[in-house]
PDB file of C-alpha atoms in Angstrom:
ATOM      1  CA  UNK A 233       0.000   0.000   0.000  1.00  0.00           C
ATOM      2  CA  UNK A 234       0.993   3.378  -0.868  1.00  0.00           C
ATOM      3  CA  UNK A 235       1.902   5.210   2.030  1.00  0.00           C
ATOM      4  CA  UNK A 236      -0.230   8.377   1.147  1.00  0.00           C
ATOM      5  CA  UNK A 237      -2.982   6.382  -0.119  1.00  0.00           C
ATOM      6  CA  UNK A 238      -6.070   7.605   2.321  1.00  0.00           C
ATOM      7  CA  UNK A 239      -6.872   3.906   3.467  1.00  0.00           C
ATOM      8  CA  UNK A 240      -6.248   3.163   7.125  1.00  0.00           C
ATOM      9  CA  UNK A 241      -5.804   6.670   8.147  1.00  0.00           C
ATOM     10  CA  UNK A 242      -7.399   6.146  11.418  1.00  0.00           C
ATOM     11  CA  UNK A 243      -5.414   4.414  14.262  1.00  0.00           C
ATOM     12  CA  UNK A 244      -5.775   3.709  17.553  1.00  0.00           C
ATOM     13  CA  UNK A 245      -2.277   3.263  18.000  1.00  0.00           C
ATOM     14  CA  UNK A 246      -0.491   6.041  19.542  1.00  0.00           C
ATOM     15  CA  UNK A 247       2.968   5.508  18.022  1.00  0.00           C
ATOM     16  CA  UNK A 248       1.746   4.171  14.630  1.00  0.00           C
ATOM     17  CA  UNK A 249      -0.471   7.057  14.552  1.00  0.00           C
ATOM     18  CA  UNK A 250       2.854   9.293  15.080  1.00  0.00           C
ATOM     19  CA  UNK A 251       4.577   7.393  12.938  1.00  0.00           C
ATOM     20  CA  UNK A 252       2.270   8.046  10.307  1.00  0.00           C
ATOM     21  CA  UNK A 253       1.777  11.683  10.769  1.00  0.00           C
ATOM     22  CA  UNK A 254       5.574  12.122  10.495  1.00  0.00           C
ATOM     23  CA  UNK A 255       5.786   9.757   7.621  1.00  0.00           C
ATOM     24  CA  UNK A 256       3.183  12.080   5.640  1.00  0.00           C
ATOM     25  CA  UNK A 257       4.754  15.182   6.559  1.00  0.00           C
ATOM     26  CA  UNK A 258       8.167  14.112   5.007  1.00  0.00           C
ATOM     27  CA  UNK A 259       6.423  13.154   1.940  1.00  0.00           C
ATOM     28  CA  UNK A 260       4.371  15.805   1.700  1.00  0.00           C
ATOM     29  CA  UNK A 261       7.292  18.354   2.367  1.00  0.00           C
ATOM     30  CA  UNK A 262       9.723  15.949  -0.067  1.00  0.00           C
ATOM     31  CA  UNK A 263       6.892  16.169  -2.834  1.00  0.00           C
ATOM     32  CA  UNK A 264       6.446  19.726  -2.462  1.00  0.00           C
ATOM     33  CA  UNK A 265       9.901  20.348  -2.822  1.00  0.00           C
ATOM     34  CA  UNK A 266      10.525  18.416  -5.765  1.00  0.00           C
ATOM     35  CA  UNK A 267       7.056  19.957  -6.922  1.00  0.00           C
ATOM     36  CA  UNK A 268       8.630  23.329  -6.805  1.00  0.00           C
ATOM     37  CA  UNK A 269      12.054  22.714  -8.555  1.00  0.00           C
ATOM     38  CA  UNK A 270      14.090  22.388  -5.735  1.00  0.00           C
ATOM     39  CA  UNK A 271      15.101  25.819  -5.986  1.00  0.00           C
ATOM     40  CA  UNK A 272      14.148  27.255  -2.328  1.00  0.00           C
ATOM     41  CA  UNK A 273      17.446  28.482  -1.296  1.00  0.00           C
ATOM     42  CA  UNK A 274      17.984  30.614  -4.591  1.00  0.00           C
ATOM     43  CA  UNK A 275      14.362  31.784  -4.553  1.00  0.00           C
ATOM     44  CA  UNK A 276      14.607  32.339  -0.678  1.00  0.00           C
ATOM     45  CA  UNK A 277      17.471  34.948  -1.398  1.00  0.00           C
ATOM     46  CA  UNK A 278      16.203  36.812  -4.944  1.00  0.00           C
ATOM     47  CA  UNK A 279      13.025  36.893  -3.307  1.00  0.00           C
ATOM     48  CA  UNK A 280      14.599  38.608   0.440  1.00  0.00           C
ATOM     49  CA  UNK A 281      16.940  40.949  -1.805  1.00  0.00           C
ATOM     50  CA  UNK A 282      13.995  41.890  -3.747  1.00  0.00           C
ATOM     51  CA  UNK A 283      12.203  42.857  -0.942  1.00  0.00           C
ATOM     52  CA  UNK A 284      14.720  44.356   1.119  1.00  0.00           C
ATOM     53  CA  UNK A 285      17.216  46.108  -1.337  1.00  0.00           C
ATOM     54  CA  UNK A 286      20.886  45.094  -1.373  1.00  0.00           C
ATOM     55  CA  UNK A 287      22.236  43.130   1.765  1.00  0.00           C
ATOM     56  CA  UNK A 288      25.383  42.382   3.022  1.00  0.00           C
ATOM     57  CA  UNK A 289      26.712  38.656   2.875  1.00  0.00           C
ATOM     58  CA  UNK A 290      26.738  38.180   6.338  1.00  0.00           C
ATOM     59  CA  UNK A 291      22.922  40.225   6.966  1.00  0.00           C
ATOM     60  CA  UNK A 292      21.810  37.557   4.450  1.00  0.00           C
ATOM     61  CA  UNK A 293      23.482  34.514   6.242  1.00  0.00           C
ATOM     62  CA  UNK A 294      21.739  36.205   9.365  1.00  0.00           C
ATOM     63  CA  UNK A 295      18.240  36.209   8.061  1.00  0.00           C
ATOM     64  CA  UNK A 296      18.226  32.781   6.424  1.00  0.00           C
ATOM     65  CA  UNK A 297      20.049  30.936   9.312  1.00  0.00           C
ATOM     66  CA  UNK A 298      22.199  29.647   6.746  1.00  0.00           C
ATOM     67  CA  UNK A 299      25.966  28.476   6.476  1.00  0.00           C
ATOM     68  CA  UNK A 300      28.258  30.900   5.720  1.00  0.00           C
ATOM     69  CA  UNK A 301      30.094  27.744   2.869  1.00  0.00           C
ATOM     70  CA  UNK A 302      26.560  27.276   1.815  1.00  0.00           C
ATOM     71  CA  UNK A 303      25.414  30.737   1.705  1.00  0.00           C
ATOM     72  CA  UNK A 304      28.394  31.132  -1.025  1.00  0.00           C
ATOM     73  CA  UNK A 305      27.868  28.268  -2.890  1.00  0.00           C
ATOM     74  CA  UNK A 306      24.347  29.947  -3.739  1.00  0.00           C
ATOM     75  CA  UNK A 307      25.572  33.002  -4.273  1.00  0.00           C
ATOM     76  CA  UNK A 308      27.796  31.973  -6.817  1.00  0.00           C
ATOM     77  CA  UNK A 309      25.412  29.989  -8.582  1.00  0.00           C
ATOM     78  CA  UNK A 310      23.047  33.343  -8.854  1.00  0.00           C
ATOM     79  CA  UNK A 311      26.254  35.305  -9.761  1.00  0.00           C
ATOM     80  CA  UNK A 312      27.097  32.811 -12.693  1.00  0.00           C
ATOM     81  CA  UNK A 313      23.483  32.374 -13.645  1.00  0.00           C
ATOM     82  CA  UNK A 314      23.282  36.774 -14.081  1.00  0.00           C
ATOM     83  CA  UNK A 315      20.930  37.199 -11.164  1.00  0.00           C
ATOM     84  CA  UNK A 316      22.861  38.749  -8.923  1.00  0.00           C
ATOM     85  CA  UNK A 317      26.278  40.852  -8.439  1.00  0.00           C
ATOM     86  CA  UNK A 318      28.363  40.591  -5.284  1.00  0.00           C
ATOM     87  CA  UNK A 319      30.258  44.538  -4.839  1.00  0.00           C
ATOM     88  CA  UNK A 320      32.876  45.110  -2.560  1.00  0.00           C
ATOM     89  CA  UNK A 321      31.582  47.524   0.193  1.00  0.00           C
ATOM     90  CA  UNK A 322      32.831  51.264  -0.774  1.00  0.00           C
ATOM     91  CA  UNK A 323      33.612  51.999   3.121  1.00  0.00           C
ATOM     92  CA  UNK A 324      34.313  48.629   4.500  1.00  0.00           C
ATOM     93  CA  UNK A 325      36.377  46.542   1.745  1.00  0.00           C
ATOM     94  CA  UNK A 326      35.812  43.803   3.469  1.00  0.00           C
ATOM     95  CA  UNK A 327      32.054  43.241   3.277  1.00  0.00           C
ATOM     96  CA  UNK A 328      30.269  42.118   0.181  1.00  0.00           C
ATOM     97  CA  UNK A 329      27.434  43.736  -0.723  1.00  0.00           C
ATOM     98  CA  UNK A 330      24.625  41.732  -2.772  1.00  0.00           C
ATOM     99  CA  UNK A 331      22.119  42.888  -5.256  1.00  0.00           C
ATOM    100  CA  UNK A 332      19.226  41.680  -7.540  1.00  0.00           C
ATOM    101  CA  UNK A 333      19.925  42.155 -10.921  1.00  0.00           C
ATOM    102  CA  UNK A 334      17.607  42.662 -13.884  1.00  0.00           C
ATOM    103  CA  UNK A 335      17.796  39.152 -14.911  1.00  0.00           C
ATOM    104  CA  UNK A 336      16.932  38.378 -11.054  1.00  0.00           C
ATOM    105  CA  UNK A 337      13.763  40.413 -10.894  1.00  0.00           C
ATOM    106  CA  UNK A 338      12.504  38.452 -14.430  1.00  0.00           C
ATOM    107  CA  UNK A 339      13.867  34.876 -13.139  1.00  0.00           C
ATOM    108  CA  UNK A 340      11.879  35.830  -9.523  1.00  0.00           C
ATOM    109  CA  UNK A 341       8.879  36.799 -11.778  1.00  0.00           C
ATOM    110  CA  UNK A 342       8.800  34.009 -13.473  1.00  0.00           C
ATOM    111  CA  UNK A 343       8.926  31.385 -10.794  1.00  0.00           C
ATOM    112  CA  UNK A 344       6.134  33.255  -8.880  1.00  0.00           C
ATOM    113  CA  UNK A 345       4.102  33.084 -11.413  1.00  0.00           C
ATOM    114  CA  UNK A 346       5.001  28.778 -12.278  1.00  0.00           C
ATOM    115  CA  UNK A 347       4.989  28.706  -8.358  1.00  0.00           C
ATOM    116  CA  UNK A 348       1.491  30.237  -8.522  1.00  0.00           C
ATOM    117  CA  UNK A 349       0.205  28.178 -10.641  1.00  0.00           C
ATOM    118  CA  UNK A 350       1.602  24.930  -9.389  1.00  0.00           C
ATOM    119  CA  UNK A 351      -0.343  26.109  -6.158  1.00  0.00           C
ATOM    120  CA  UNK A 352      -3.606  26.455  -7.672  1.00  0.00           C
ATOM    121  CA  UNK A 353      -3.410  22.659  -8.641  1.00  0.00           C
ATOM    122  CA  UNK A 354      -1.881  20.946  -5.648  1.00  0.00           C
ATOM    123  CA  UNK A 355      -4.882  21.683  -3.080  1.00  0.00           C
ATOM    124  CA  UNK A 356      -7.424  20.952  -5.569  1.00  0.00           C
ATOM    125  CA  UNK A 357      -8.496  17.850  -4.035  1.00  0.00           C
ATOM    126  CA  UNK A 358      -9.728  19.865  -0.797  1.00  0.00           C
ATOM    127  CA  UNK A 359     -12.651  21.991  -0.504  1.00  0.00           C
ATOM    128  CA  UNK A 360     -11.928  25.559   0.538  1.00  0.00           C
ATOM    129  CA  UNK A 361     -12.938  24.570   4.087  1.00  0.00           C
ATOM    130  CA  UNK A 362     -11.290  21.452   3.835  1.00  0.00           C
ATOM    131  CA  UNK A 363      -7.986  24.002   2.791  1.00  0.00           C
ATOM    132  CA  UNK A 364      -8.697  26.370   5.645  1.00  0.00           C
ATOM    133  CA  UNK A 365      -8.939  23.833   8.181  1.00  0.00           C
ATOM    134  CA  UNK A 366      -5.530  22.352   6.850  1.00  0.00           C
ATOM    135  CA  UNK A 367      -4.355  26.247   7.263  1.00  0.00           C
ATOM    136  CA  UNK A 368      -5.128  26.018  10.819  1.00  0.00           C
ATOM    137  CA  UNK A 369      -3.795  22.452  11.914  1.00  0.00           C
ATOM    138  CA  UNK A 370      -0.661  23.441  10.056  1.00  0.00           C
ATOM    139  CA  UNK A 371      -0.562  27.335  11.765  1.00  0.00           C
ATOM    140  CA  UNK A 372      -1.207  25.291  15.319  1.00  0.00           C
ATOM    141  CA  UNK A 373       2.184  23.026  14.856  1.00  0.00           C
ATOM    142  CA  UNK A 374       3.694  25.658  13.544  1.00  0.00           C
ATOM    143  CA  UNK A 375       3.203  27.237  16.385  1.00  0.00           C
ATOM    144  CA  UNK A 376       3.984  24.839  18.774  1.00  0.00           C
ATOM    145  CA  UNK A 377       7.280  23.770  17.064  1.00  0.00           C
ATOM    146  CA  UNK A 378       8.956  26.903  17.568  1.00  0.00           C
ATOM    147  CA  UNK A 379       9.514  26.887  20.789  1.00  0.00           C
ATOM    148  CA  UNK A 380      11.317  23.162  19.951  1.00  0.00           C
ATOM    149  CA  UNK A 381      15.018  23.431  20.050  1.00  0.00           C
ATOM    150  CA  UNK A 382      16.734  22.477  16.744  1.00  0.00           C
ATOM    151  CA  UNK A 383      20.159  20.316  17.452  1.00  0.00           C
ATOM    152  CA  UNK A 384      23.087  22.701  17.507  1.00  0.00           C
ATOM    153  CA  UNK A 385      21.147  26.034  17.279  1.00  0.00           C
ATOM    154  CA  UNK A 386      20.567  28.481  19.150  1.00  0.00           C
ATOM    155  CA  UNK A 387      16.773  29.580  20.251  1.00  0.00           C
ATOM    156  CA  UNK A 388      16.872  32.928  18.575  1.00  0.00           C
ATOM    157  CA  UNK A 389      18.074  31.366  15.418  1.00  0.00           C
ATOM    158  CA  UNK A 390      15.367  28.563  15.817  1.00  0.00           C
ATOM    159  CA  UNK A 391      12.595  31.592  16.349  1.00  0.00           C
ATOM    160  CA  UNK A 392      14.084  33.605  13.312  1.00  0.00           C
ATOM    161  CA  UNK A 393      14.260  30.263  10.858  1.00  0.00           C
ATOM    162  CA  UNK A 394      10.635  29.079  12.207  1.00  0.00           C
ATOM    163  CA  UNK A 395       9.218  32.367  11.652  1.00  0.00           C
ATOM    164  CA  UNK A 396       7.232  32.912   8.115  1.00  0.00           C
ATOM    165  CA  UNK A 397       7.841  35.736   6.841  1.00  0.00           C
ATOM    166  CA  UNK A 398       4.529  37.935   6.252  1.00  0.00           C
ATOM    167  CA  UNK A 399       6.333  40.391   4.767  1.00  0.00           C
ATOM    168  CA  UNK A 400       4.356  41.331   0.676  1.00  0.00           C
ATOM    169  CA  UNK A 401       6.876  40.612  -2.025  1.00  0.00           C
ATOM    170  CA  UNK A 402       7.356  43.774  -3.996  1.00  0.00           C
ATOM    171  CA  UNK A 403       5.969  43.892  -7.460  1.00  0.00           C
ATOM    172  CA  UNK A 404       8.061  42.945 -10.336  1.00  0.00           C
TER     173      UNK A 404
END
């Protein structure tokens, strides 16, 4: 049986029943990031730069909770790919400053609107109640889990990377 097939869905069992809720959450979470193009971390930065302005390398490492080795490897696939440019700070030669580029603000554009419609298809299935209750089961975890501590990281980091950000995108 297919794991997300709908059969059996009801168990009495409490650690089957946990089992299967965190079974369906990595498959859900794998399928919608395969559903996506597996491009979070780029679109995670064009879409922050876009909505913030330039950034520093390190105020972008900040705000993602993200490696400083993997931060770079990113960036340099954005550089190479024309969607960003990486500037040397005028009055601290040190820092890196990071920008969107033209070709950033179309490639962001673009993917909203795929990611948009990709959206519009996968909750189909549901009824808009059926969507908003989802909404709110999802919100209450969400909720809960931030206050979880993530292995190795701090809480403040674990707040900041658990918070969505409800920030509007700015148009393109």
């Amino acid at each position: 049986m297919h794991l997300l097939s709908s059969d059996n869905i009801h168990t009495d069992d409490f650690s089957t029943r946990r089992e299967r809720l965190s079974d369906l959450m990595d498959q859900t979470c794998h399928f919608i990031f395969h559903y996506s193009g597996k491009r979070r971390g780029q679109g995670r930065i064009l879409r922050l730069l876009n909505k913030q302005g330039p950034l520093t390398q390190r105020e972008l490492q900040s705000q993602l909770s993200i490696q400083s080795g993997s931060l770079s490897e990113i960036l340099a696939k954005l550089e190479k790919s024309g969607f960003i440019i990486r500037e040397r700070d005028p009055t601290d030669r040190r820092r890196l400053i990071i920008s969107i580029t033209p070709a950033g603000l179309e490639d962001l554009r673009e993917h909203r609107i795929a990611r948009i419609r990709r959206q519009s298809t996968l909750y189909d299935s549901l009824t808009p109640e059926e969507q908003d209750e989802l909404i709110r089961l999802l919100m209450k975890l969400h909720d809960s889990w931030k206050v979880l501590p993530f292995p190795g990281v701090s809480a403040s980091e674990t707040a900041s990377c658990c918070s969505p950000d409800q920030k509007e995108e700015k148009p393109l």
